[in-house]
Tab-separated table of C-alpha atoms in Angstrom:
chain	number	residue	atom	x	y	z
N	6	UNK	CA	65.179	-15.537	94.812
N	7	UNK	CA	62.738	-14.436	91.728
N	8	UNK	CA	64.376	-14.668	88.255
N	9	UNK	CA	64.399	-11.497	86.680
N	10	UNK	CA	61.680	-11.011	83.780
N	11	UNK	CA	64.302	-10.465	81.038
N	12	UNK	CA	68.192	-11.387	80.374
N	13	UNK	CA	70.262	-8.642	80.534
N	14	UNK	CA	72.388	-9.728	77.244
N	15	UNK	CA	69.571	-10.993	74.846
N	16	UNK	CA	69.440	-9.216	72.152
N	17	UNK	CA	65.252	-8.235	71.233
N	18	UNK	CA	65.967	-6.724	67.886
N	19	UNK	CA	63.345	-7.023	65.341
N	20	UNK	CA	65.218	-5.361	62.503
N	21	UNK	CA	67.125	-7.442	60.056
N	22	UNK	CA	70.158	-7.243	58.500
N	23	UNK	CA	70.219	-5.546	55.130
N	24	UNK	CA	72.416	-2.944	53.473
N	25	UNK	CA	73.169	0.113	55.198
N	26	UNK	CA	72.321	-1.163	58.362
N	27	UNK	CA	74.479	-1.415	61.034
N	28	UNK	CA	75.749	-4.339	63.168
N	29	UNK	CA	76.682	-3.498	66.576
N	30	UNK	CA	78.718	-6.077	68.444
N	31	UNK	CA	77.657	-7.605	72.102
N	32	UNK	CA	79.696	-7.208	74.899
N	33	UNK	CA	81.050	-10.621	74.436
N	34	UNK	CA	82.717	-10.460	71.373
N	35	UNK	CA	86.434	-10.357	71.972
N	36	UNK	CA	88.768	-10.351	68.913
N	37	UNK	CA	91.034	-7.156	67.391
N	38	UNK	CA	87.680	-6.523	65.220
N	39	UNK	CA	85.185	-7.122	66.691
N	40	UNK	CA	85.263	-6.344	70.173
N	41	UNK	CA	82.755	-2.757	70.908
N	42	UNK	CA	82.638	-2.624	67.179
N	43	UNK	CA	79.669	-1.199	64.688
N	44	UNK	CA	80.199	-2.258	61.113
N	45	UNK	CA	78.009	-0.878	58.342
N	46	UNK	CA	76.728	-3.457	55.585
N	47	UNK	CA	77.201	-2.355	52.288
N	48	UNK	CA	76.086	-5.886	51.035
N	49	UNK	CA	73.487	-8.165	51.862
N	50	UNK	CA	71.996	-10.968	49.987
N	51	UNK	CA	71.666	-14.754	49.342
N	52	UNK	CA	75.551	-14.601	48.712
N	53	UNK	CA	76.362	-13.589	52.174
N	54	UNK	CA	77.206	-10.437	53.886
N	55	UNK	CA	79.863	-7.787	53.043
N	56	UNK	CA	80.766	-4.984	55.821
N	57	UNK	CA	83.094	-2.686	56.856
N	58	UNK	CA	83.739	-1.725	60.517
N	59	UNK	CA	83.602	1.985	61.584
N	60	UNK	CA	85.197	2.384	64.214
N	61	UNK	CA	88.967	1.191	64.385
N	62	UNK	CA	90.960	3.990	63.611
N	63	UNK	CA	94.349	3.318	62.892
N	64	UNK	CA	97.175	5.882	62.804
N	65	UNK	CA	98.286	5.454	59.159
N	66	UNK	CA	97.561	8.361	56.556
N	67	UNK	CA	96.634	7.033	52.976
N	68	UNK	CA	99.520	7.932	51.547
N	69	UNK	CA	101.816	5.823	53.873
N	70	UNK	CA	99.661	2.735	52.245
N	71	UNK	CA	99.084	3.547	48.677
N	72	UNK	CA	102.225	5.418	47.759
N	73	UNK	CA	100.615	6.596	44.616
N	74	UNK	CA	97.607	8.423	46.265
N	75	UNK	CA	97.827	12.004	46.802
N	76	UNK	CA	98.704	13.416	49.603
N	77	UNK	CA	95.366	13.327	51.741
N	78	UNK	CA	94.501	13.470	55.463
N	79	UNK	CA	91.192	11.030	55.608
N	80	UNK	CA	90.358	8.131	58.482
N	81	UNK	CA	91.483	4.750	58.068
N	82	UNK	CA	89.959	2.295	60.134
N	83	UNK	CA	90.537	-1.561	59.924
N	84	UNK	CA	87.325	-2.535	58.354
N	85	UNK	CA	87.824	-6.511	58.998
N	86	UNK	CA	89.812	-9.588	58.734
N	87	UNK	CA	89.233	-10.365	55.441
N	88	UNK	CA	91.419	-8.829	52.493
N	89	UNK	CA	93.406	-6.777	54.768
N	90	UNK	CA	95.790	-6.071	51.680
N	91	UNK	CA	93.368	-4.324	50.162
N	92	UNK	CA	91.831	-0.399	50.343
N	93	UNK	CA	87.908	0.139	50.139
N	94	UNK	CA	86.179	3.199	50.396
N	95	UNK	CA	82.855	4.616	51.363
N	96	UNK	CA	81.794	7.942	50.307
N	97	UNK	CA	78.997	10.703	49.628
N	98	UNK	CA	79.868	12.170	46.332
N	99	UNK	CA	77.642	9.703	44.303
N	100	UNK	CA	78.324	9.191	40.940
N	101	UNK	CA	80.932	11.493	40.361
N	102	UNK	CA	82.822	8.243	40.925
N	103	UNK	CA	82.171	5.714	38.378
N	104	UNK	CA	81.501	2.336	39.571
N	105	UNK	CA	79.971	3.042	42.846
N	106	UNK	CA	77.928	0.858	44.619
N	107	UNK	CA	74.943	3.069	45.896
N	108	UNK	CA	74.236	2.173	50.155
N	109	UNK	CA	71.906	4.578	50.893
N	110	UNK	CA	70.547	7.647	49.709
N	111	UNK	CA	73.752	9.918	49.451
N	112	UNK	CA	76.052	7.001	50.284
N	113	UNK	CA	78.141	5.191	48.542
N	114	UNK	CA	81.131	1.914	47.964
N	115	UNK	CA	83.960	2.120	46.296
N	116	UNK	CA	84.354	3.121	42.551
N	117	UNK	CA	87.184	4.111	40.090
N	118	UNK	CA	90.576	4.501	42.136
N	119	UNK	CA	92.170	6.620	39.246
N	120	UNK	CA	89.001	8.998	39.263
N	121	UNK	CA	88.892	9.288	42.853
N	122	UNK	CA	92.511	10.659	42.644
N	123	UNK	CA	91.879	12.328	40.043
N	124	UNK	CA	88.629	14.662	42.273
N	125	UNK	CA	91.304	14.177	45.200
N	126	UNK	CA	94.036	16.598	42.805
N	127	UNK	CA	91.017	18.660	42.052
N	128	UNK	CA	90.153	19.639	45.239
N	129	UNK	CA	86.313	18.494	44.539
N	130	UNK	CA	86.377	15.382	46.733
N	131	UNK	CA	87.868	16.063	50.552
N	132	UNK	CA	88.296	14.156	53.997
N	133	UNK	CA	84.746	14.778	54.732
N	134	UNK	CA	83.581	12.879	51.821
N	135	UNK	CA	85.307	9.891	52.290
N	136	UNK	CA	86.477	7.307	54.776
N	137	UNK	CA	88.923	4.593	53.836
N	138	UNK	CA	88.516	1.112	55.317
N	139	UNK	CA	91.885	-1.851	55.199
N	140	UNK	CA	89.960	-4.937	54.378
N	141	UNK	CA	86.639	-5.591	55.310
N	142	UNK	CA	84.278	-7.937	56.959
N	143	UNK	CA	82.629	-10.810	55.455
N	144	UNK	CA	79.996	-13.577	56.539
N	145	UNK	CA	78.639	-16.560	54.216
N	146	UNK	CA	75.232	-17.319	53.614
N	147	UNK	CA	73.192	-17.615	56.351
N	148	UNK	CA	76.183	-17.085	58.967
N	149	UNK	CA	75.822	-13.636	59.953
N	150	UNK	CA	71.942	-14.889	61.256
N	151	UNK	CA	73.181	-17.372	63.198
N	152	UNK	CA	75.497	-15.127	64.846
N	153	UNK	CA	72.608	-12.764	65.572
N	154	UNK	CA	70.203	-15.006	67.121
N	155	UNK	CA	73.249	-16.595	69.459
N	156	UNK	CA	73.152	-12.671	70.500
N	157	UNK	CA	76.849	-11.740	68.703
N	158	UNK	CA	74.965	-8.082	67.310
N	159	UNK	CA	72.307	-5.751	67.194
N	160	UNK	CA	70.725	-4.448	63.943
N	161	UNK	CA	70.214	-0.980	63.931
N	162	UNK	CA	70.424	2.529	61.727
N	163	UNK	CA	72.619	5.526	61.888
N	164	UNK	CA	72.331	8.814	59.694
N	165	UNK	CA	74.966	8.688	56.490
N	166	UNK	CA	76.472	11.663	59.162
N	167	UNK	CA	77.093	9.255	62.084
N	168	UNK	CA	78.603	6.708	59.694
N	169	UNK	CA	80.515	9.949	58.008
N	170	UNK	CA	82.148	11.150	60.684
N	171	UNK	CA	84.895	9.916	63.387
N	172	UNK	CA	83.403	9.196	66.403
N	173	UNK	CA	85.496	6.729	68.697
N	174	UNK	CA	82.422	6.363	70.447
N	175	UNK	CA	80.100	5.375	68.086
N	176	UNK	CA	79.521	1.524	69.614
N	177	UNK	CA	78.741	3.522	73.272
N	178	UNK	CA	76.733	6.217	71.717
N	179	UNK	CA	74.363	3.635	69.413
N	180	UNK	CA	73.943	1.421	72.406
N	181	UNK	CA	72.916	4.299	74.647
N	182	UNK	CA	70.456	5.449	71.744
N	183	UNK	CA	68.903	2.158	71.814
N	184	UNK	CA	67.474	2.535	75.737
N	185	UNK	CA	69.110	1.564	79.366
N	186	UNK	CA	69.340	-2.450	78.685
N	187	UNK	CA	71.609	-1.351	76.012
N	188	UNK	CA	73.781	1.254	77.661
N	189	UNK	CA	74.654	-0.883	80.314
N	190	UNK	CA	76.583	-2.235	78.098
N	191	UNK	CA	78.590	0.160	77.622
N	192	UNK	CA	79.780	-0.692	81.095
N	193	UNK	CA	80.742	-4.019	80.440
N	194	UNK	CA	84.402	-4.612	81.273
N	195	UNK	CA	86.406	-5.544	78.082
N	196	UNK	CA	88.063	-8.452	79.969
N	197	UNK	CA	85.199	-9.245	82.915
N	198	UNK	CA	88.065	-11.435	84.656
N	199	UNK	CA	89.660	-7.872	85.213
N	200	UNK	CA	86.908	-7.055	87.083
């Protein structure tokens, strides 16, 4: 029998981790989080690694969490295991929030709760501009590398709109974007002793 000339599950990503990247979980991780997950890092540096993951909607409606927030239809997802009694944000209004952390060009963490309310009431800031995320993920220094060369996630990009919008499919679309190794991943049974 010849050995195939490359592994199906190593990762051959060249780009590294920095903020507003992506992470894109292997088919092998298997926890509520981060199981087919793609989590965008809003902070990367000698500290460690903060992110938030995109795509785990839940079925709550701001309101139902902060009972103070105005009444406003945006996504919630569960953005990791750390802090999950907490509320961040991402968003593409800029500055018209104070305090925000600038990801990208036209993307944005967090700011001033009371102001966002405040352009909520207003009608200036809407569910397009903003997605909310309960807690978020973290990794120390030097721990989200070692999880990337023991093949736990790709590095990649998406466009502010990918990371914008709801798209349940986001970790089989990016995977499918990245070429056929990747997309046979897609395939991957969640449980393989299922299969």
């Amino acid at each position: 029998m010849k050995k195939a000339d490359f592994d199906l599950f190593k990762i051959e990503n060249s780009i590294v981790p920095k903020q507003g990247r992506v992470l894109v979980s292997g088919p092998f991780l298997h926890d509520i989080y981060f199981s087919k997950s793609v989590v965008l890092i809003v902070e990367h540096n000698d500290d460690g690694t903060i992110g938030f993951v995109i795509n785990k909607p839940v079925t709550l409606n701001v309101k139902e969490i902060l009972k103070d927030f105005p009444d406003f239809n945006a996504d919630i997802s569960l953005g990791g295991p750390v802090n999950t009694n907490t509320i961040q944000f991402i968003h593409n209004v800029g500055n018209i929030i104070p305090k925000s952390i600038k990801i990208l060009e036209n993307l944005y963490w967090g700011g001033d709760f009371d102001a966002l309310k405040d352009l909520i009431n207003d009608g200036i800031v809407n569910n397009t501009n903003i997605k909310f995320f309960i807690g978020y993920s973290g990794w120390t220094p030097n721990q989200l590398n070692e999880e990337i060369k023991e093949n736990s996630w790709l590095v990649t990009e998406l466009s502010n709109n990918e990371l914008m919008k709801r798209n349940d499919n986001v970790w089989s679309d990016t995977l499918s974007n990245l070429g056929e190794k990747y997309k046979i991943w897609t395939n991957f049974p969640e449980n393989p002793s299922f299969n």
